[in-house]
């Protein structure tokens, strides 16, 4: 396995690869969710490239860029165990030679970023799309693997690929959960014991919603009320019902509905996201 920290060498090594290339873009602190993407990429491609890069331009100044968990040695070992061909782990200066105000960015349209996570994280998806586009260009990936936990990110990246004719297939991979249903996230590392207990109420609320829907409850106000009761003690930023194909808001729940939640837990002030399809 090659460990590469610069663009020049990455381009050279990519040229040498024979067969298909699967890219797993990550910000490191790899957990079983990432490993499920890497395993799938390994099954479906001749070569797998994992990028490990905490992308500064997708963090607002008030966010957790500095304390975001970093464990490069462990990440490299995990990739090695999975048979990854290249780990690309660049410094910020390799990816961005200019300051943010002077960079060419890919900015998804307002109507897809003015809601859900985009609403409280202005500029976040510009940063995500821009780094993902760079990684597509640098790795020449045939397929790229993204988790469904970041559902709005997945939707926006797919749209970018369609709109800008990137020659890469986006593979959408299921959310991986702990046995007690907490969705895996690198930010779970921040959780105190109390926070973790409270955080469980996010998935509890979502699974309960799905149950209520299958029992015939379709009124969104009723579904939100019950869910907010379950998530009492959490600071719920949003609970929203969208069409899973268009991300347009729903007026009533149906089989195409995706329910998304973002909430903060009180002690560590960690912001967590999760979602569920009401039918599949
Ligand atoms: O989902 C993530 O970890 C990041 O947003 C991504 C896609 C690696 C871009 O920095």
PDB file of C-alpha atoms and ligand atoms in Angstrom:
ATOM      1  CA  UNK A   1       0.000   0.000   0.000  1.00  0.00           C
ATOM      2  CA  UNK A   2       1.268   3.473  -0.907  1.00  0.00           C
ATOM      3  CA  UNK A   3       0.875   6.326   1.553  1.00  0.00           C
ATOM      4  CA  UNK A   4       0.916   9.548  -0.414  1.00  0.00           C
ATOM      5  CA  UNK A   5       0.850  13.080   0.955  1.00  0.00           C
ATOM      6  CA  UNK A   6       1.203  15.126  -2.220  1.00  0.00           C
ATOM      7  CA  UNK A   7      -0.686  15.729  -5.433  1.00  0.00           C
ATOM      8  CA  UNK A   8       2.239  15.139  -7.810  1.00  0.00           C
ATOM      9  CA  UNK A   9       2.972  11.633  -6.531  1.00  0.00           C
ATOM     10  CA  UNK A  10      -0.724  10.777  -6.358  1.00  0.00           C
ATOM     11  CA  UNK A  11      -1.155  11.643 -10.043  1.00  0.00           C
ATOM     12  CA  UNK A  12       1.891   9.525 -10.964  1.00  0.00           C
ATOM     13  CA  UNK A  13       0.702   6.504  -8.966  1.00  0.00           C
ATOM     14  CA  UNK A  14      -2.851   6.775 -10.305  1.00  0.00           C
ATOM     15  CA  UNK A  15      -1.446   6.648 -13.860  1.00  0.00           C
ATOM     16  CA  UNK A  16       0.304   3.358 -13.041  1.00  0.00           C
ATOM     17  CA  UNK A  17      -2.836   1.599 -11.756  1.00  0.00           C
ATOM     18  CA  UNK A  18      -4.415  -1.057 -13.981  1.00  0.00           C
ATOM     19  CA  UNK A  19      -8.157  -1.678 -13.916  1.00  0.00           C
ATOM     20  CA  UNK A  20     -10.965   0.120 -12.116  1.00  0.00           C
ATOM     21  CA  UNK A  21     -10.492   2.633  -9.291  1.00  0.00           C
ATOM     22  CA  UNK A  22     -12.824   2.995  -6.327  1.00  0.00           C
ATOM     23  CA  UNK A  23     -12.485   6.106  -4.162  1.00  0.00           C
ATOM     24  CA  UNK A  24     -13.556   6.337  -0.533  1.00  0.00           C
ATOM     25  CA  UNK A  25     -13.302  10.013   0.504  1.00  0.00           C
ATOM     26  CA  UNK A  26     -13.020  10.424   4.293  1.00  0.00           C
ATOM     27  CA  UNK A  27     -11.916  12.878   6.929  1.00  0.00           C
ATOM     28  CA  UNK A  28     -10.208  10.057   8.804  1.00  0.00           C
ATOM     29  CA  UNK A  29     -10.930   8.826  12.344  1.00  0.00           C
ATOM     30  CA  UNK A  30     -12.081   5.731  10.495  1.00  0.00           C
ATOM     31  CA  UNK A  31     -14.808   3.629  12.113  1.00  0.00           C
ATOM     32  CA  UNK A  32     -16.860   0.625  11.024  1.00  0.00           C
ATOM     33  CA  UNK A  33     -19.032   2.893   8.868  1.00  0.00           C
ATOM     34  CA  UNK A  34     -16.004   3.904   6.796  1.00  0.00           C
ATOM     35  CA  UNK A  35     -14.756   0.320   6.796  1.00  0.00           C
ATOM     36  CA  UNK A  36     -18.049  -0.841   5.275  1.00  0.00           C
ATOM     37  CA  UNK A  37     -17.465   1.614   2.395  1.00  0.00           C
ATOM     38  CA  UNK A  38     -13.852   0.473   1.992  1.00  0.00           C
ATOM     39  CA  UNK A  39     -14.851  -3.215   2.033  1.00  0.00           C
ATOM     40  CA  UNK A  40     -17.506  -2.611  -0.605  1.00  0.00           C
ATOM     41  CA  UNK A  41     -15.073  -0.591  -2.728  1.00  0.00           C
ATOM     42  CA  UNK A  42     -12.564  -3.443  -2.468  1.00  0.00           C
ATOM     43  CA  UNK A  43     -15.156  -5.975  -3.635  1.00  0.00           C
ATOM     44  CA  UNK A  44     -16.216  -3.826  -6.589  1.00  0.00           C
ATOM     45  CA  UNK A  45     -12.902  -2.413  -7.895  1.00  0.00           C
ATOM     46  CA  UNK A  46      -9.413  -3.525  -8.898  1.00  0.00           C
ATOM     47  CA  UNK A  47      -7.885  -0.655  -6.897  1.00  0.00           C
ATOM     48  CA  UNK A  48      -9.126   1.285  -3.887  1.00  0.00           C
ATOM     49  CA  UNK A  49      -7.959   4.771  -2.965  1.00  0.00           C
ATOM     50  CA  UNK A  50      -8.902   6.162   0.452  1.00  0.00           C
ATOM     51  CA  UNK A  51      -8.450   9.870   1.059  1.00  0.00           C
ATOM     52  CA  UNK A  52      -7.937  11.030   4.640  1.00  0.00           C
ATOM     53  CA  UNK A  53      -8.259  14.788   4.765  1.00  0.00           C
ATOM     54  CA  UNK A  54      -9.978  16.991   7.333  1.00  0.00           C
ATOM     55  CA  UNK A  55     -11.177  19.510   4.803  1.00  0.00           C
ATOM     56  CA  UNK A  56     -10.939  22.972   6.389  1.00  0.00           C
ATOM     57  CA  UNK A  57     -13.144  24.719   3.842  1.00  0.00           C
ATOM     58  CA  UNK A  58     -16.224  22.737   4.847  1.00  0.00           C
ATOM     59  CA  UNK A  59     -16.009  23.970   8.462  1.00  0.00           C
ATOM     60  CA  UNK A  60     -17.344  27.356   9.564  1.00  0.00           C
ATOM     61  CA  UNK A  61     -15.018  29.344  11.873  1.00  0.00           C
ATOM     62  CA  UNK A  62     -17.256  28.462  14.863  1.00  0.00           C
ATOM     63  CA  UNK A  63     -17.112  24.713  14.147  1.00  0.00           C
ATOM     64  CA  UNK A  64     -14.932  21.849  15.388  1.00  0.00           C
ATOM     65  CA  UNK A  65     -12.105  21.877  12.789  1.00  0.00           C
ATOM     66  CA  UNK A  66      -9.342  22.054  15.412  1.00  0.00           C
ATOM     67  CA  UNK A  67     -10.684  19.369  17.681  1.00  0.00           C
ATOM     68  CA  UNK A  68     -11.980  17.055  14.905  1.00  0.00           C
ATOM     69  CA  UNK A  69     -10.578  13.590  15.793  1.00  0.00           C
ATOM     70  CA  UNK A  70      -7.337  12.727  14.008  1.00  0.00           C
ATOM     71  CA  UNK A  71      -5.626   9.296  14.129  1.00  0.00           C
ATOM     72  CA  UNK A  72      -3.511   9.039  10.956  1.00  0.00           C
ATOM     73  CA  UNK A  73      -1.400   6.039  12.050  1.00  0.00           C
ATOM     74  CA  UNK A  74      -4.458   3.998  12.996  1.00  0.00           C
ATOM     75  CA  UNK A  75      -6.291   4.996   9.791  1.00  0.00           C
ATOM     76  CA  UNK A  76      -3.319   3.917   7.680  1.00  0.00           C
ATOM     77  CA  UNK A  77      -3.184   0.539   9.442  1.00  0.00           C
ATOM     78  CA  UNK A  78      -6.927   0.002   8.987  1.00  0.00           C
ATOM     79  CA  UNK A  79      -6.611   0.745   5.263  1.00  0.00           C
ATOM     80  CA  UNK A  80      -3.669  -1.647   5.001  1.00  0.00           C
ATOM     81  CA  UNK A  81      -5.738  -4.412   6.637  1.00  0.00           C
ATOM     82  CA  UNK A  82      -8.446  -3.923   3.998  1.00  0.00           C
ATOM     83  CA  UNK A  83      -6.084  -4.199   1.020  1.00  0.00           C
ATOM     84  CA  UNK A  84      -6.328  -0.531   0.017  1.00  0.00           C
ATOM     85  CA  UNK A  85      -3.835   0.407  -2.754  1.00  0.00           C
ATOM     86  CA  UNK A  86      -3.348   4.098  -1.954  1.00  0.00           C
ATOM     87  CA  UNK A  87      -4.026   6.198   1.113  1.00  0.00           C
ATOM     88  CA  UNK A  88      -3.961   9.853   0.124  1.00  0.00           C
ATOM     89  CA  UNK A  89      -3.333  11.927   3.238  1.00  0.00           C
ATOM     90  CA  UNK A  90      -2.376  15.431   2.102  1.00  0.00           C
ATOM     91  CA  UNK A  91      -1.502  18.523   4.100  1.00  0.00           C
ATOM     92  CA  UNK A  92      -3.825  21.505   3.701  1.00  0.00           C
ATOM     93  CA  UNK A  93      -1.224  23.353   1.589  1.00  0.00           C
ATOM     94  CA  UNK A  94      -1.174  20.473  -0.939  1.00  0.00           C
ATOM     95  CA  UNK A  95      -4.912  20.764  -1.493  1.00  0.00           C
ATOM     96  CA  UNK A  96      -5.326  24.513  -1.226  1.00  0.00           C
ATOM     97  CA  UNK A  97      -2.499  26.724  -2.358  1.00  0.00           C
ATOM     98  CA  UNK A  98      -4.641  29.823  -1.903  1.00  0.00           C
ATOM     99  CA  UNK A  99      -6.798  31.107   0.937  1.00  0.00           C
ATOM    100  CA  UNK A 100     -10.500  30.288   0.954  1.00  0.00           C
ATOM    101  CA  UNK A 101     -11.531  33.730  -0.245  1.00  0.00           C
ATOM    102  CA  UNK A 102      -9.458  33.253  -3.383  1.00  0.00           C
ATOM    103  CA  UNK A 103     -10.355  29.679  -4.332  1.00  0.00           C
ATOM    104  CA  UNK A 104     -12.512  28.494  -7.193  1.00  0.00           C
ATOM    105  CA  UNK A 105     -15.355  26.649  -5.486  1.00  0.00           C
ATOM    106  CA  UNK A 106     -18.260  24.496  -6.592  1.00  0.00           C
ATOM    107  CA  UNK A 107     -21.395  25.974  -5.064  1.00  0.00           C
ATOM    108  CA  UNK A 108     -24.562  23.865  -5.218  1.00  0.00           C
ATOM    109  CA  UNK A 109     -27.749  25.857  -5.877  1.00  0.00           C
ATOM    110  CA  UNK A 110     -29.495  27.713  -3.081  1.00  0.00           C
ATOM    111  CA  UNK A 111     -32.628  25.555  -3.092  1.00  0.00           C
ATOM    112  CA  UNK A 112     -30.653  22.429  -2.118  1.00  0.00           C
ATOM    113  CA  UNK A 113     -28.469  24.090   0.527  1.00  0.00           C
ATOM    114  CA  UNK A 114     -30.955  26.466   2.172  1.00  0.00           C
ATOM    115  CA  UNK A 115     -32.423  23.638   4.243  1.00  0.00           C
ATOM    116  CA  UNK A 116     -31.442  20.909   6.722  1.00  0.00           C
ATOM    117  CA  UNK A 117     -27.690  20.970   7.466  1.00  0.00           C
ATOM    118  CA  UNK A 118     -27.014  23.651   4.843  1.00  0.00           C
ATOM    119  CA  UNK A 119     -29.178  26.111   6.777  1.00  0.00           C
ATOM    120  CA  UNK A 120     -27.084  26.067   9.941  1.00  0.00           C
ATOM    121  CA  UNK A 121     -23.800  25.412   8.111  1.00  0.00           C
ATOM    122  CA  UNK A 122     -23.573  28.096   5.413  1.00  0.00           C
ATOM    123  CA  UNK A 123     -20.831  27.311   2.897  1.00  0.00           C
ATOM    124  CA  UNK A 124     -20.473  23.735   4.175  1.00  0.00           C
ATOM    125  CA  UNK A 125     -21.628  22.063   0.969  1.00  0.00           C
ATOM    126  CA  UNK A 126     -19.504  24.404  -1.179  1.00  0.00           C
ATOM    127  CA  UNK A 127     -16.523  23.050   0.747  1.00  0.00           C
ATOM    128  CA  UNK A 128     -17.693  19.442   0.428  1.00  0.00           C
ATOM    129  CA  UNK A 129     -18.397  19.662  -3.321  1.00  0.00           C
ATOM    130  CA  UNK A 130     -15.137  21.450  -4.022  1.00  0.00           C
ATOM    131  CA  UNK A 131     -12.940  18.919  -2.224  1.00  0.00           C
ATOM    132  CA  UNK A 132     -14.880  15.953  -3.620  1.00  0.00           C
ATOM    133  CA  UNK A 133     -14.538  17.355  -7.157  1.00  0.00           C
ATOM    134  CA  UNK A 134     -10.777  17.732  -6.623  1.00  0.00           C
ATOM    135  CA  UNK A 135     -10.560  14.139  -5.379  1.00  0.00           C
ATOM    136  CA  UNK A 136     -12.516  12.878  -8.397  1.00  0.00           C
ATOM    137  CA  UNK A 137     -10.093  14.714 -10.706  1.00  0.00           C
ATOM    138  CA  UNK A 138      -6.984  13.573  -8.867  1.00  0.00           C
ATOM    139  CA  UNK A 139      -7.899   9.902  -8.480  1.00  0.00           C
ATOM    140  CA  UNK A 140      -9.781   9.404 -11.782  1.00  0.00           C
ATOM    141  CA  UNK A 141     -12.118   7.175  -9.779  1.00  0.00           C
ATOM    142  CA  UNK A 142     -14.675   5.079 -11.634  1.00  0.00           C
ATOM    143  CA  UNK A 143     -16.782   4.725  -8.501  1.00  0.00           C
ATOM    144  CA  UNK A 144     -16.908   6.748  -5.284  1.00  0.00           C
ATOM    145  CA  UNK A 145     -18.478   5.541  -2.058  1.00  0.00           C
ATOM    146  CA  UNK A 146     -20.571   7.705   0.290  1.00  0.00           C
ATOM    147  CA  UNK A 147     -22.581   6.828   3.394  1.00  0.00           C
ATOM    148  CA  UNK A 148     -26.318   7.429   3.627  1.00  0.00           C
ATOM    149  CA  UNK A 149     -25.924   8.935   7.102  1.00  0.00           C
ATOM    150  CA  UNK A 150     -24.870  12.178   5.419  1.00  0.00           C
ATOM    151  CA  UNK A 151     -27.987  12.021   3.270  1.00  0.00           C
ATOM    152  CA  UNK A 152     -28.008  15.660   2.153  1.00  0.00           C
ATOM    153  CA  UNK A 153     -24.312  15.420   1.244  1.00  0.00           C
ATOM    154  CA  UNK A 154     -25.002  12.283  -0.805  1.00  0.00           C
ATOM    155  CA  UNK A 155     -27.908  13.961  -2.597  1.00  0.00           C
ATOM    156  CA  UNK A 156     -25.831  17.066  -3.366  1.00  0.00           C
ATOM    157  CA  UNK A 157     -22.769  15.102  -4.551  1.00  0.00           C
ATOM    158  CA  UNK A 158     -24.976  13.004  -6.870  1.00  0.00           C
ATOM    159  CA  UNK A 159     -26.494  16.206  -8.244  1.00  0.00           C
ATOM    160  CA  UNK A 160     -23.047  17.738  -8.773  1.00  0.00           C
ATOM    161  CA  UNK A 161     -21.918  14.636 -10.681  1.00  0.00           C
ATOM    162  CA  UNK A 162     -25.030  14.803 -12.892  1.00  0.00           C
ATOM    163  CA  UNK A 163     -24.938  18.566 -13.410  1.00  0.00           C
ATOM    164  CA  UNK A 164     -21.202  18.739 -14.186  1.00  0.00           C
ATOM    165  CA  UNK A 165     -20.902  15.402 -16.042  1.00  0.00           C
ATOM    166  CA  UNK A 166     -18.241  13.903 -13.796  1.00  0.00           C
ATOM    167  CA  UNK A 167     -17.307  10.474 -15.089  1.00  0.00           C
ATOM    168  CA  UNK A 168     -17.776   8.704 -11.766  1.00  0.00           C
ATOM    169  CA  UNK A 169     -20.524   6.509 -10.379  1.00  0.00           C
ATOM    170  CA  UNK A 170     -21.658   7.429  -6.868  1.00  0.00           C
ATOM    171  CA  UNK A 171     -22.314   4.373  -4.730  1.00  0.00           C
ATOM    172  CA  UNK A 172     -24.660   4.979  -1.830  1.00  0.00           C
ATOM    173  CA  UNK A 173     -23.957   2.796   1.214  1.00  0.00           C
ATOM    174  CA  UNK A 174     -26.269   2.037   4.164  1.00  0.00           C
ATOM    175  CA  UNK A 175     -25.902   3.628   7.596  1.00  0.00           C
ATOM    176  CA  UNK A 176     -23.908   1.453   9.996  1.00  0.00           C
ATOM    177  CA  UNK A 177     -25.189   1.456  13.580  1.00  0.00           C
ATOM    178  CA  UNK A 178     -23.978   0.286  16.971  1.00  0.00           C
ATOM    179  CA  UNK A 179     -25.942  -2.700  18.367  1.00  0.00           C
ATOM    180  CA  UNK A 180     -28.107  -0.177  20.285  1.00  0.00           C
ATOM    181  CA  UNK A 181     -28.812   1.682  16.988  1.00  0.00           C
ATOM    182  CA  UNK A 182     -26.613   4.750  17.481  1.00  0.00           C
ATOM    183  CA  UNK A 183     -25.477   5.728  13.971  1.00  0.00           C
ATOM    184  CA  UNK A 184     -21.675   5.531  13.690  1.00  0.00           C
ATOM    185  CA  UNK A 185     -19.938   8.888  13.379  1.00  0.00           C
ATOM    186  CA  UNK A 186     -16.410  10.123  14.014  1.00  0.00           C
ATOM    187  CA  UNK A 187     -18.013  12.762  16.270  1.00  0.00           C
ATOM    188  CA  UNK A 188     -19.351  10.026  18.604  1.00  0.00           C
ATOM    189  CA  UNK A 189     -15.864  10.185  20.125  1.00  0.00           C
ATOM    190  CA  UNK A 190     -16.850  13.504  21.738  1.00  0.00           C
ATOM    191  CA  UNK A 191     -19.804  12.031  23.629  1.00  0.00           C
ATOM    192  CA  UNK A 192     -19.790  11.790  27.414  1.00  0.00           C
ATOM    193  CA  UNK A 193     -21.556   8.804  28.990  1.00  0.00           C
ATOM    194  CA  UNK A 194     -24.699  10.878  29.589  1.00  0.00           C
ATOM    195  CA  UNK A 195     -24.577  12.310  26.075  1.00  0.00           C
ATOM    196  CA  UNK A 196     -24.370   8.862  24.575  1.00  0.00           C
ATOM    197  CA  UNK A 197     -27.455   7.743  26.488  1.00  0.00           C
ATOM    198  CA  UNK A 198     -29.380  10.801  25.308  1.00  0.00           C
ATOM    199  CA  UNK A 199     -28.053  10.462  21.751  1.00  0.00           C
ATOM    200  CA  UNK A 200     -29.732   7.052  21.531  1.00  0.00           C
ATOM    201  CA  UNK A 201     -33.076   8.851  21.548  1.00  0.00           C
ATOM    202  CA  UNK A 202     -32.379  10.144  18.033  1.00  0.00           C
ATOM    203  CA  UNK A 203     -32.445   6.684  16.450  1.00  0.00           C
ATOM    204  CA  UNK A 204     -35.188   5.648  18.888  1.00  0.00           C
ATOM    205  CA  UNK A 205     -37.365   8.515  17.597  1.00  0.00           C
ATOM    206  CA  UNK A 206     -36.614   7.633  13.968  1.00  0.00           C
ATOM    207  CA  UNK A 207     -37.339   3.917  14.332  1.00  0.00           C
ATOM    208  CA  UNK A 208     -40.527   4.764  16.223  1.00  0.00           C
ATOM    209  CA  UNK A 209     -41.567   7.088  13.371  1.00  0.00           C
ATOM    210  CA  UNK A 210     -41.130   4.295  10.886  1.00  0.00           C
ATOM    211  CA  UNK A 211     -43.259   2.001  13.059  1.00  0.00           C
ATOM    212  CA  UNK A 212     -46.013   4.623  13.374  1.00  0.00           C
ATOM    213  CA  UNK A 213     -45.956   5.198   9.614  1.00  0.00           C
ATOM    214  CA  UNK A 214     -46.334   1.471   8.890  1.00  0.00           C
ATOM    215  CA  UNK A 215     -49.294   1.524  11.319  1.00  0.00           C
ATOM    216  CA  UNK A 216     -50.913   4.225   9.170  1.00  0.00           C
ATOM    217  CA  UNK A 217     -49.892   7.563  10.771  1.00  0.00           C
ATOM    218  CA  UNK A 218     -49.086  10.001   7.950  1.00  0.00           C
ATOM    219  CA  UNK A 219     -49.695  13.396   9.548  1.00  0.00           C
ATOM    220  CA  UNK A 220     -46.291  15.067   9.852  1.00  0.00           C
ATOM    221  CA  UNK A 221     -47.300  17.232  12.853  1.00  0.00           C
ATOM    222  CA  UNK A 222     -48.335  14.120  14.810  1.00  0.00           C
ATOM    223  CA  UNK A 223     -45.135  12.311  13.858  1.00  0.00           C
ATOM    224  CA  UNK A 224     -42.973  15.314  14.820  1.00  0.00           C
ATOM    225  CA  UNK A 225     -44.759  15.750  18.175  1.00  0.00           C
ATOM    226  CA  UNK A 226     -44.164  12.138  19.212  1.00  0.00           C
ATOM    227  CA  UNK A 227     -40.528  12.298  18.057  1.00  0.00           C
ATOM    228  CA  UNK A 228     -39.778  15.522  19.927  1.00  0.00           C
ATOM    229  CA  UNK A 229     -41.107  13.912  23.110  1.00  0.00           C
ATOM    230  CA  UNK A 230     -38.726  10.986  22.638  1.00  0.00           C
ATOM    231  CA  UNK A 231     -35.853  13.422  21.977  1.00  0.00           C
ATOM    232  CA  UNK A 232     -36.631  15.508  25.068  1.00  0.00           C
ATOM    233  CA  UNK A 233     -33.332  16.690  26.592  1.00  0.00           C
ATOM    234  CA  UNK A 234     -31.669  17.054  23.204  1.00  0.00           C
ATOM    235  CA  UNK A 235     -31.414  20.369  21.427  1.00  0.00           C
ATOM    236  CA  UNK A 236     -33.154  19.405  18.172  1.00  0.00           C
ATOM    237  CA  UNK A 237     -31.981  21.622  15.314  1.00  0.00           C
ATOM    238  CA  UNK A 238     -34.375  20.066  12.813  1.00  0.00           C
ATOM    239  CA  UNK A 239     -36.594  17.114  12.165  1.00  0.00           C
ATOM    240  CA  UNK A 240     -37.689  17.261   8.546  1.00  0.00           C
ATOM    241  CA  UNK A 241     -39.594  15.087   6.086  1.00  0.00           C
ATOM    242  CA  UNK A 242     -38.348  15.175   2.488  1.00  0.00           C
ATOM    243  CA  UNK A 243     -38.862  13.187  -0.689  1.00  0.00           C
ATOM    244  CA  UNK A 244     -35.887  10.815  -0.832  1.00  0.00           C
ATOM    245  CA  UNK A 245     -35.448  11.416  -4.582  1.00  0.00           C
ATOM    246  CA  UNK A 246     -35.848  15.205  -4.781  1.00  0.00           C
ATOM    247  CA  UNK A 247     -35.229  16.431  -1.229  1.00  0.00           C
ATOM    248  CA  UNK A 248     -38.384  18.561  -1.546  1.00  0.00           C
ATOM    249  CA  UNK A 249     -40.316  18.898   1.713  1.00  0.00           C
ATOM    250  CA  UNK A 250     -43.316  16.600   2.111  1.00  0.00           C
ATOM    251  CA  UNK A 251     -46.746  17.726   3.237  1.00  0.00           C
ATOM    252  CA  UNK A 252     -47.592  14.238   4.474  1.00  0.00           C
ATOM    253  CA  UNK A 253     -45.551  11.120   5.041  1.00  0.00           C
ATOM    254  CA  UNK A 254     -45.525   8.502   2.286  1.00  0.00           C
ATOM    255  CA  UNK A 255     -43.391   5.642   1.003  1.00  0.00           C
ATOM    256  CA  UNK A 256     -40.879   8.033  -0.608  1.00  0.00           C
ATOM    257  CA  UNK A 257     -40.290   9.932   2.614  1.00  0.00           C
ATOM    258  CA  UNK A 258     -36.890  10.306   4.218  1.00  0.00           C
ATOM    259  CA  UNK A 259     -36.915  11.743   7.734  1.00  0.00           C
ATOM    260  CA  UNK A 260     -33.786  13.602   8.819  1.00  0.00           C
ATOM    261  CA  UNK A 261     -32.745  14.813  12.261  1.00  0.00           C
ATOM    262  CA  UNK A 262     -29.936  17.020  13.528  1.00  0.00           C
ATOM    263  CA  UNK A 263     -29.604  17.482  17.279  1.00  0.00           C
ATOM    264  CA  UNK A 264     -27.056  18.554  19.850  1.00  0.00           C
ATOM    265  CA  UNK A 265     -26.381  16.649  23.030  1.00  0.00           C
ATOM    266  CA  UNK A 266     -26.050  18.868  26.088  1.00  0.00           C
ATOM    267  CA  UNK A 267     -22.771  18.038  27.853  1.00  0.00           C
ATOM    268  CA  UNK A 268     -20.314  17.921  24.961  1.00  0.00           C
ATOM    269  CA  UNK A 269     -22.493  20.104  22.689  1.00  0.00           C
ATOM    270  CA  UNK A 270     -21.872  17.566  19.906  1.00  0.00           C
ATOM    271  CA  UNK A 271     -24.016  17.955  16.820  1.00  0.00           C
ATOM    272  CA  UNK A 272     -25.266  14.598  15.542  1.00  0.00           C
ATOM    273  CA  UNK A 273     -27.270  13.729  12.442  1.00  0.00           C
ATOM    274  CA  UNK A 274     -29.269  10.658  11.503  1.00  0.00           C
ATOM    275  CA  UNK A 275     -32.065   9.714   9.109  1.00  0.00           C
ATOM    276  CA  UNK A 276     -34.439   6.944   8.141  1.00  0.00           C
ATOM    277  CA  UNK A 277     -36.433   5.971   5.057  1.00  0.00           C
ATOM    278  CA  UNK A 278     -40.015   5.346   6.104  1.00  0.00           C
ATOM    279  CA  UNK A 279     -40.334   2.519   3.598  1.00  0.00           C
ATOM    280  CA  UNK A 280     -37.890   0.150   2.015  1.00  0.00           C
TER     281      UNK A 280
HETATM  282  O1  LIG B   1     -18.343  12.878   4.665  1.00  0.00           O
HETATM  283  C1  LIG B   1     -17.172  13.283   4.859  1.00  0.00           C
HETATM  284  O2  LIG B   1     -16.416  12.713   5.628  1.00  0.00           O
HETATM  285  C2  LIG B   1     -16.687  14.536   4.138  1.00  0.00           C
HETATM  286  O3  LIG B   1     -17.708  15.466   4.002  1.00  0.00           O
HETATM  287  C3  LIG B   1     -16.045  14.230   2.770  1.00  0.00           C
HETATM  288  C4  LIG B   1     -17.030  13.620   1.800  1.00  0.00           C
HETATM  289  C5  LIG B   1     -14.865  13.288   2.968  1.00  0.00           C
HETATM  290  C6  LIG B   1     -15.506  15.523   2.149  1.00  0.00           C
HETATM  291  O4  LIG B   1     -14.573  16.136   2.957  1.00  0.00           O
END
